[in-house]
mmCIF file of C-alpha atoms and ligand atoms in Angstrom:
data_model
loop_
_atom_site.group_PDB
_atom_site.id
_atom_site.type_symbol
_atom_site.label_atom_id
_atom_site.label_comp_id
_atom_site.label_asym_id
_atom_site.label_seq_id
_atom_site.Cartn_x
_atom_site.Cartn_y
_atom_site.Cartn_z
ATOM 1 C CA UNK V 1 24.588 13.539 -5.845
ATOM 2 C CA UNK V 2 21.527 11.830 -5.866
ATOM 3 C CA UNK V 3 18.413 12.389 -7.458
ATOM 4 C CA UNK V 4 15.529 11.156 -5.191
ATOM 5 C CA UNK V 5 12.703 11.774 -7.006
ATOM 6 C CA UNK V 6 12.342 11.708 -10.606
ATOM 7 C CA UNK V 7 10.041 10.790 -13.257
ATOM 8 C CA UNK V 8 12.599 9.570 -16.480
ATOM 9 C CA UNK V 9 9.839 7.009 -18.082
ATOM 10 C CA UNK V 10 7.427 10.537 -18.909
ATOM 11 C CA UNK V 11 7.113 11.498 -22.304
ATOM 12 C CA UNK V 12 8.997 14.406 -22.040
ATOM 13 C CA UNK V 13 12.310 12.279 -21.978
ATOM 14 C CA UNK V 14 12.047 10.216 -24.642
ATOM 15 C CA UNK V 15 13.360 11.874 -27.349
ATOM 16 C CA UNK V 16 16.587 12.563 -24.757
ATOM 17 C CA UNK V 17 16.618 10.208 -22.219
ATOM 18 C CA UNK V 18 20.510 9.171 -22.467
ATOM 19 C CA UNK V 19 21.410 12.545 -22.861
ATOM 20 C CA UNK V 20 19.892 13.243 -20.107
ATOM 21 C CA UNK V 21 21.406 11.273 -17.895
ATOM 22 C CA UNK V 22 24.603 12.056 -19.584
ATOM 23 C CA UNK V 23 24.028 15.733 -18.325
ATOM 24 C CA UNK V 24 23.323 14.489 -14.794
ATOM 25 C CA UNK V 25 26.270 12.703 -14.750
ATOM 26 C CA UNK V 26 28.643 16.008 -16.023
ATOM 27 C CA UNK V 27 26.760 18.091 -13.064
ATOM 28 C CA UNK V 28 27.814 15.398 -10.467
ATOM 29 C CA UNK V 29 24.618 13.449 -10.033
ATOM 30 C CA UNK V 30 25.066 9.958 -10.436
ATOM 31 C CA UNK V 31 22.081 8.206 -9.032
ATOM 32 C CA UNK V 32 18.554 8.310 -10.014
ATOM 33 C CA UNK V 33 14.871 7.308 -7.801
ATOM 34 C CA UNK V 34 12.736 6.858 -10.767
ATOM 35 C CA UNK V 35 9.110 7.370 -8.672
ATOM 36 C CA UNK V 36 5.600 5.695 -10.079
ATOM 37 C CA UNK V 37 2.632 6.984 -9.826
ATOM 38 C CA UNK V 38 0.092 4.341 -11.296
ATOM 39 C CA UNK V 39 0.285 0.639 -12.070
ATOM 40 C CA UNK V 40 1.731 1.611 -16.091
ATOM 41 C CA UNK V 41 4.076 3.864 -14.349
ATOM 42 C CA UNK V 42 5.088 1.454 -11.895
ATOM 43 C CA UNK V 43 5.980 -1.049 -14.507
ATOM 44 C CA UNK V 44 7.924 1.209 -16.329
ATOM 45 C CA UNK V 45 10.186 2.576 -13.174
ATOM 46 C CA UNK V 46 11.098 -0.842 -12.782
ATOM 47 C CA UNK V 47 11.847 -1.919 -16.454
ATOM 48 C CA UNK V 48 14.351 1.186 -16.544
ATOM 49 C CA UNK V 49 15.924 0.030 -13.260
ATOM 50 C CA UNK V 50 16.304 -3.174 -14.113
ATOM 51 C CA UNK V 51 18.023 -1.893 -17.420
ATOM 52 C CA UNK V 52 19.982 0.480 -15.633
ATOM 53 C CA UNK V 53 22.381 0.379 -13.026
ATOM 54 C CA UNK V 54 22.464 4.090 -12.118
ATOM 55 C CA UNK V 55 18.383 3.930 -11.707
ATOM 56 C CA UNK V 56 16.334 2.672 -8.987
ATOM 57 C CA UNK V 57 12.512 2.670 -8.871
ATOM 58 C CA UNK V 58 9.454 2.770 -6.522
ATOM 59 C CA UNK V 59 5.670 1.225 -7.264
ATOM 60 C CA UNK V 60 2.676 3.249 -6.250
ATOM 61 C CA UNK V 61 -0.834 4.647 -6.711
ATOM 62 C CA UNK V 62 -0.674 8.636 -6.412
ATOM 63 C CA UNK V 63 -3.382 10.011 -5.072
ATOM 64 C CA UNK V 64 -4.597 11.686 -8.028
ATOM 65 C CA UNK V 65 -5.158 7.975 -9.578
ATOM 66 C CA UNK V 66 -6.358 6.792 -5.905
ATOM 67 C CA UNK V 67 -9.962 6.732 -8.082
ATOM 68 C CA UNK V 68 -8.356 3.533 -9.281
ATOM 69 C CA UNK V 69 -8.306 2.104 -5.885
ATOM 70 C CA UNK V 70 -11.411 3.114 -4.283
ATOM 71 C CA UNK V 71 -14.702 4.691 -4.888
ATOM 72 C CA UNK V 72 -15.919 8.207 -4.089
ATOM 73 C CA UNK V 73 -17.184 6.684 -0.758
ATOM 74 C CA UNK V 74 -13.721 5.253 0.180
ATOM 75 C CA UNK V 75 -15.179 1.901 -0.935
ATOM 76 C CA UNK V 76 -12.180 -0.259 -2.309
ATOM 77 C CA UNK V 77 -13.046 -1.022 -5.688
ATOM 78 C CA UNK V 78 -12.893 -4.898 -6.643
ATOM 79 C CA UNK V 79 -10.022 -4.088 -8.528
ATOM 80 C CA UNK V 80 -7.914 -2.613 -5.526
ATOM 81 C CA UNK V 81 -7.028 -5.956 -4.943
ATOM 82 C CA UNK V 82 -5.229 -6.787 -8.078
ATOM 83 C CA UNK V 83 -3.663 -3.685 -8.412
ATOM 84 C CA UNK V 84 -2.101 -4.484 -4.952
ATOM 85 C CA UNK V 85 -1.876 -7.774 -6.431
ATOM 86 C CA UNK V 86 0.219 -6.303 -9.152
ATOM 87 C CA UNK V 87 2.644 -3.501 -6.953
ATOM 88 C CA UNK V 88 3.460 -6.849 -4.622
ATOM 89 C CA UNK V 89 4.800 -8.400 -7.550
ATOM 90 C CA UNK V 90 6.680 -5.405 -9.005
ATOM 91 C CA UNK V 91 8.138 -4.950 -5.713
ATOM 92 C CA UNK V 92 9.877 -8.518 -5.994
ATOM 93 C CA UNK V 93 12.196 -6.814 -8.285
ATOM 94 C CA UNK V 94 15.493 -6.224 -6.220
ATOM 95 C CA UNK V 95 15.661 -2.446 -7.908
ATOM 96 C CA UNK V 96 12.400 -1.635 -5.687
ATOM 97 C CA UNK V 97 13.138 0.305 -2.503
ATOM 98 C CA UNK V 98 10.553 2.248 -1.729
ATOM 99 C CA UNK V 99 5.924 2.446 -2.176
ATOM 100 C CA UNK V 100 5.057 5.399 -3.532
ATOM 101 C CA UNK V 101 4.304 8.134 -4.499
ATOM 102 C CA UNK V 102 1.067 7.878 -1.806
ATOM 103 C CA UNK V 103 -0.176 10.730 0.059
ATOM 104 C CA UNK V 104 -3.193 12.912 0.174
ATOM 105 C CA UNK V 105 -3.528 16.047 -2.482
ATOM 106 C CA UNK V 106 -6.042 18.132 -1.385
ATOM 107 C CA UNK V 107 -4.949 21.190 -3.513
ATOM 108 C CA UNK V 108 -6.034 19.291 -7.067
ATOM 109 C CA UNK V 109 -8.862 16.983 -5.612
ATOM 110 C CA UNK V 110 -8.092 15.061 -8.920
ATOM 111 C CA UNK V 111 -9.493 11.413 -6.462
ATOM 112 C CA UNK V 112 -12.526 12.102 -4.484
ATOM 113 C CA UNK V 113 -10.687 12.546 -0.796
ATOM 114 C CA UNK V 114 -12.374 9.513 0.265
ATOM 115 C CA UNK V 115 -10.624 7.676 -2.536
ATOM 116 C CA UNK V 116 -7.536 9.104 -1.368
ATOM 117 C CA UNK V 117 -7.717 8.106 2.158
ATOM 118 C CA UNK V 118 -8.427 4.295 1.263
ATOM 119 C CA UNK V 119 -5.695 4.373 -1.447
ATOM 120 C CA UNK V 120 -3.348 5.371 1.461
ATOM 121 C CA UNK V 121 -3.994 3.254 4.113
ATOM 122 C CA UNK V 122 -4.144 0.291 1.719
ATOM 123 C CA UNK V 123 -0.259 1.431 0.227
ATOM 124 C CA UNK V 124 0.531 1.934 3.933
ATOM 125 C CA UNK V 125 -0.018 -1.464 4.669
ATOM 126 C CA UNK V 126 1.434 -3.055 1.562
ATOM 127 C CA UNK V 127 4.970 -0.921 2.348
ATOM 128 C CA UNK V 128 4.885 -2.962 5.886
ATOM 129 C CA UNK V 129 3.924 -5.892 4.487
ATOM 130 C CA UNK V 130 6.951 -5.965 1.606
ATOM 131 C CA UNK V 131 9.044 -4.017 4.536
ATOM 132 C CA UNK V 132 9.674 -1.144 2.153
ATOM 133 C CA UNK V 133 9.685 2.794 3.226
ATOM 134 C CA UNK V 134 7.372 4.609 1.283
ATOM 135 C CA UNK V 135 7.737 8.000 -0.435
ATOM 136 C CA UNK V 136 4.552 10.499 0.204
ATOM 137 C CA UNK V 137 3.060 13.173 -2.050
ATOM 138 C CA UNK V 138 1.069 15.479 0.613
ATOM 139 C CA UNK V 139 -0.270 18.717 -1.099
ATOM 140 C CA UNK V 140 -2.384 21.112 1.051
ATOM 141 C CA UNK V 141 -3.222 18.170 3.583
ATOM 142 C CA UNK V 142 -0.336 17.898 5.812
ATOM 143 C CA UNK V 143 -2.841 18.159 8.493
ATOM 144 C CA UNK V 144 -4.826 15.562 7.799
ATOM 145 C CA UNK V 145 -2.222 13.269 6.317
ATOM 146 C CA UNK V 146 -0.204 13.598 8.940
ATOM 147 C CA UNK V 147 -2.870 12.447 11.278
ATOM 148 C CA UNK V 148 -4.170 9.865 9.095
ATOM 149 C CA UNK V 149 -0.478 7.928 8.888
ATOM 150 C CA UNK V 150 -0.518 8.526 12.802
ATOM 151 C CA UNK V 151 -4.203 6.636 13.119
ATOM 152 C CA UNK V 152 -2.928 3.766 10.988
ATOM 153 C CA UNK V 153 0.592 3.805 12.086
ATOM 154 C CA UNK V 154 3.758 5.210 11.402
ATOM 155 C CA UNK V 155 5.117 2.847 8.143
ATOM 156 C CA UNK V 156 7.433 0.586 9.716
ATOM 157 C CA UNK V 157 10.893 1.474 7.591
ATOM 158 C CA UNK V 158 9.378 5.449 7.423
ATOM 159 C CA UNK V 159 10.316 7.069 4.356
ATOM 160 C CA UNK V 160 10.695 10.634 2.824
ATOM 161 C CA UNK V 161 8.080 13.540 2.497
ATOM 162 C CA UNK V 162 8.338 14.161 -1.252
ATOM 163 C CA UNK V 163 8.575 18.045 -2.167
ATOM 164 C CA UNK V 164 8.251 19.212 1.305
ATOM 165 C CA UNK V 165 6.357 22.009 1.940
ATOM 166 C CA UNK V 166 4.766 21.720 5.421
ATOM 167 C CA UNK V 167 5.467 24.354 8.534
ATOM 168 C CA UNK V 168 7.578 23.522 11.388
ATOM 169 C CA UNK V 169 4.436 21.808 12.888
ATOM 170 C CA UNK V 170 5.031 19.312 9.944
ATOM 171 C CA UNK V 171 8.482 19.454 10.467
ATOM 172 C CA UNK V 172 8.505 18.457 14.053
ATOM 173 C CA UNK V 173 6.226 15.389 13.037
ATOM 174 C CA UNK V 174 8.850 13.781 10.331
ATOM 175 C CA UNK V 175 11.395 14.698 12.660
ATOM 176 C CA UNK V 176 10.217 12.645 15.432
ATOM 177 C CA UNK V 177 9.236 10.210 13.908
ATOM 178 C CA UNK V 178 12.301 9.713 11.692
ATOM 179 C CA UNK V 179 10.860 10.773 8.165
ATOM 180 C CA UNK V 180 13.217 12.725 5.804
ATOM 181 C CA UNK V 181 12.189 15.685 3.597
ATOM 182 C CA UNK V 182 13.107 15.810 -0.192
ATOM 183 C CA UNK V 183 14.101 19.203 -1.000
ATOM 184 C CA UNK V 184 13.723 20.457 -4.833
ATOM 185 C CA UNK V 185 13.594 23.068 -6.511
ATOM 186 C CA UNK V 186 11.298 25.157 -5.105
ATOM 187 C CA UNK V 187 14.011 25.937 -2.043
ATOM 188 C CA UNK V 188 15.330 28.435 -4.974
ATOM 189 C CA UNK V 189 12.248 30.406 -5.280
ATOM 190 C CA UNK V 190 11.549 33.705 -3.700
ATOM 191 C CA UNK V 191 9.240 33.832 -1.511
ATOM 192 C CA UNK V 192 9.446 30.485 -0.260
ATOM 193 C CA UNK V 193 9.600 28.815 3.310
ATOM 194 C CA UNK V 194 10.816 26.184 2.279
ATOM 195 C CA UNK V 195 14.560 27.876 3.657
ATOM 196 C CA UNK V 196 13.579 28.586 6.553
ATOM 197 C CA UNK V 197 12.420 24.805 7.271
ATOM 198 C CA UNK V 198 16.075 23.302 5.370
ATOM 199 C CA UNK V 199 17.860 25.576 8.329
ATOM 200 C CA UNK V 200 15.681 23.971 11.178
ATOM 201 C CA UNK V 201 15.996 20.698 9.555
ATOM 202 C CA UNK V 202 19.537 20.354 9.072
ATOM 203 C CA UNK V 203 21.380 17.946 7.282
ATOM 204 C CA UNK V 204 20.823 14.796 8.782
ATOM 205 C CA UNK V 205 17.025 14.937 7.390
ATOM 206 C CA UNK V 206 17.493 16.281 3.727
ATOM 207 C CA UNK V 207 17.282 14.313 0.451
ATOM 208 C CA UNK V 208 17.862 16.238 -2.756
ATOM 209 C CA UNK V 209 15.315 15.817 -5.509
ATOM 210 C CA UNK V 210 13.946 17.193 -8.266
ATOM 211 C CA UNK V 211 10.555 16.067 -9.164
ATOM 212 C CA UNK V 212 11.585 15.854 -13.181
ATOM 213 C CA UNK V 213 10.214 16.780 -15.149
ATOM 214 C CA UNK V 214 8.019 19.359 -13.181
ATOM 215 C CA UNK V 215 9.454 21.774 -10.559
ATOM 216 C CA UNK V 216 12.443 23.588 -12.113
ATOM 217 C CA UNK V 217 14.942 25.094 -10.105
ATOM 218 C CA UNK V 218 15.986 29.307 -10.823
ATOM 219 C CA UNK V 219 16.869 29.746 -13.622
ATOM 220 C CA UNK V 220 14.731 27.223 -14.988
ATOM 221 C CA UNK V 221 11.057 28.110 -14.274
ATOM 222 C CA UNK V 222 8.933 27.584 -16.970
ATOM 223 C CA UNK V 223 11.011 24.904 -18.922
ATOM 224 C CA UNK V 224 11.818 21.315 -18.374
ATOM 225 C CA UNK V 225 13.123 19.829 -15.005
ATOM 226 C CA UNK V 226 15.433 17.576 -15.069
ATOM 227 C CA UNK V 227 18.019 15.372 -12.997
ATOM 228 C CA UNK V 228 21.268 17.519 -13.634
ATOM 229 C CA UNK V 229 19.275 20.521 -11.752
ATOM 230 C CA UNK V 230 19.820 18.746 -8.581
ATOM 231 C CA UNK V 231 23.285 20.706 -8.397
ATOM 232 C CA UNK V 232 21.770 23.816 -8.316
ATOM 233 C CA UNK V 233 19.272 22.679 -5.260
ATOM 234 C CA UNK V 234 22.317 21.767 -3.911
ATOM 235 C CA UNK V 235 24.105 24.667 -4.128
ATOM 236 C CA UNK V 236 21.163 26.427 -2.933
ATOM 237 C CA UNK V 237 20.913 23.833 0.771
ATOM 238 C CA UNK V 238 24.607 24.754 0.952
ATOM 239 C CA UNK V 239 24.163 28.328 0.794
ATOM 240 C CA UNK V 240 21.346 28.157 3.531
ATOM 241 C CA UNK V 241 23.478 25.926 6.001
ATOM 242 C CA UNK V 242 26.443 27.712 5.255
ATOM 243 C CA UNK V 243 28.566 24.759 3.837
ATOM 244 C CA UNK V 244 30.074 23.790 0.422
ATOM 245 C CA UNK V 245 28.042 21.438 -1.826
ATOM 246 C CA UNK V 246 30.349 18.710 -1.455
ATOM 247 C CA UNK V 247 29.568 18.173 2.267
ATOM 248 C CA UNK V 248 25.668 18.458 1.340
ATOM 249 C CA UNK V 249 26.249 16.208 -1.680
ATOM 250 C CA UNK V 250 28.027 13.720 0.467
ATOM 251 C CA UNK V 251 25.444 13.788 3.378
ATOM 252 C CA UNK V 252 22.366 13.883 1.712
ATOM 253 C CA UNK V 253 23.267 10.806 -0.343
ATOM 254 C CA UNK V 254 24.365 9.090 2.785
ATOM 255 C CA UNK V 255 20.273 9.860 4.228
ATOM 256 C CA UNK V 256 19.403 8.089 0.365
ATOM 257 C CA UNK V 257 21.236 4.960 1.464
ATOM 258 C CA UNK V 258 20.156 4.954 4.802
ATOM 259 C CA UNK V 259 16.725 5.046 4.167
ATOM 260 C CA UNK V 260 16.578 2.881 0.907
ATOM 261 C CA UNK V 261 19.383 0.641 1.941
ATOM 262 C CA UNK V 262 21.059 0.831 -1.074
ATOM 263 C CA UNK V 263 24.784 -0.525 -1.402
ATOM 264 C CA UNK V 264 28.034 1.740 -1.923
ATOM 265 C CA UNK V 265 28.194 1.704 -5.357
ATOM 266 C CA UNK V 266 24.735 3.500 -6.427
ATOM 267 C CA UNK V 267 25.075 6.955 -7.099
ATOM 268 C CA UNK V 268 28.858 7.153 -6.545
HETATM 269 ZN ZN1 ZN P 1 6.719 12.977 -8.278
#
């Protein structure tokens, strides 16, 4: 398996980090998409990639730290420019395959929405421009970023809608327009719809993730997420679709090197 969407470089790994991956490796899951989230972030997904051969990484401005990027008018702020300046470069690094985590999070409001829009549409551009997909972070504003991206224009190499959680609407949007959804933990939670939109999905548009070190799978609410908890997500997907975990291991990390072009070797 493939983990699509972690965060290894946070504090909460250090003290572990090899062990870590060790335990990935013993649950099946061999491949890691370390995601960043800011330019010190950013840096750091790419100086673990480039140490590591099992790790790949992404460069991005959330849009929590889109205040970085623009003012609460949606101004771009005169630093915008070298922090796009700095992803470009970052993104020169062979282990970069996607721009992200973007996106619009309207549930936190931690970046004045205008911020948020500007920070996006400038990222949207830079993924075209370095011909990278991008990986989004939408949070109660599927609505609007799903309009937005259509406005600007679709990202050229698409990408993956981080920790789905949109309706069929939503659904029906990635699906025509060739987006995948990474699916995480919270597929295991009760109450969730998030099964309901893995059956009308279907395999060909699922990546597993898990959003480590937030978003623990059953049984492991309330503690630390981390890459090896992919299995039980995929367990879960296979349960739903009515397969065994090997065929949803095997597709899903087919969709992973697909969309990020990655060679046979990662993650195997
Ligand atoms: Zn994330």
């Amino acid at each position: 398996m493939i983990d699509s969407h972690c965060h290894l470089n946070r504090d909460e790994f250090a003290a572990d980090r090899q062990a870590v991956l060790d335990a990935a490796a013993a649950a099946g899951v061999h491949g890691f998409l370390n995601v960043g989230y800011d330019p010190a972030t950013s840096r750091a997904s790419v100086a673990m990639a480039e140490a590591d051969p099992r790790i790949l990484a992404t460069v991005g401005v959330h849009p929590h730290d889109a205040g970085l990027m623009a003012d609460a008018a949606g101004q771009p702020r005169l630093q915008a420019a070298a922090i796009l300046a700095e992803l470009k470069e970052l993104a020169r690094s062979p282990r970069v395959v996607a721009v992200g985590e973007i996106g619009l999070d309207f549930f936190r409001d931690l970046s004045p929405r205008p911020a948020q829009r500007t920070a996006l549409a400038l990222q949207l551009s830079l993924a075209d421009e370095l011909d990278l997909p991008v990986v989004f972070h939408v949070r109660d504003a599927w609505d609007e970023t799903l309009a937005l991206v259509d406005e600007l224009g679709v990202p050229r190499r698409r990408g993956v809608l981080h920790a789905f959680a949109g309706d069929a609407r939503a659904l029906g949007w990635a699906r025509e327009r060739g987006f995948l959804l990474g699916i995480g933990g919270p597929v295991t939670y009760k109450n969730s719809t998030l099964p309901e939109r893995v059956v009308e999905a279907g395999l060909d548009m699922l990546l597993l993730e898990t959003d480590a070190p937030w978003l623990p799978p059953v049984p492991h609410r309330g503690s630390r997420n981390e890459p090896a908890f992919a299995a039980l997500t995929c367990a879960r997907v296979a349960e739903l679709l009515g397969l065994e975990p090997a065929a949803v291991d095997e597709a899903t990390s087919a969709n992973f090197r697909a969309l990020f072009r990655t060679d046979g070797d990662f993650g195997a």
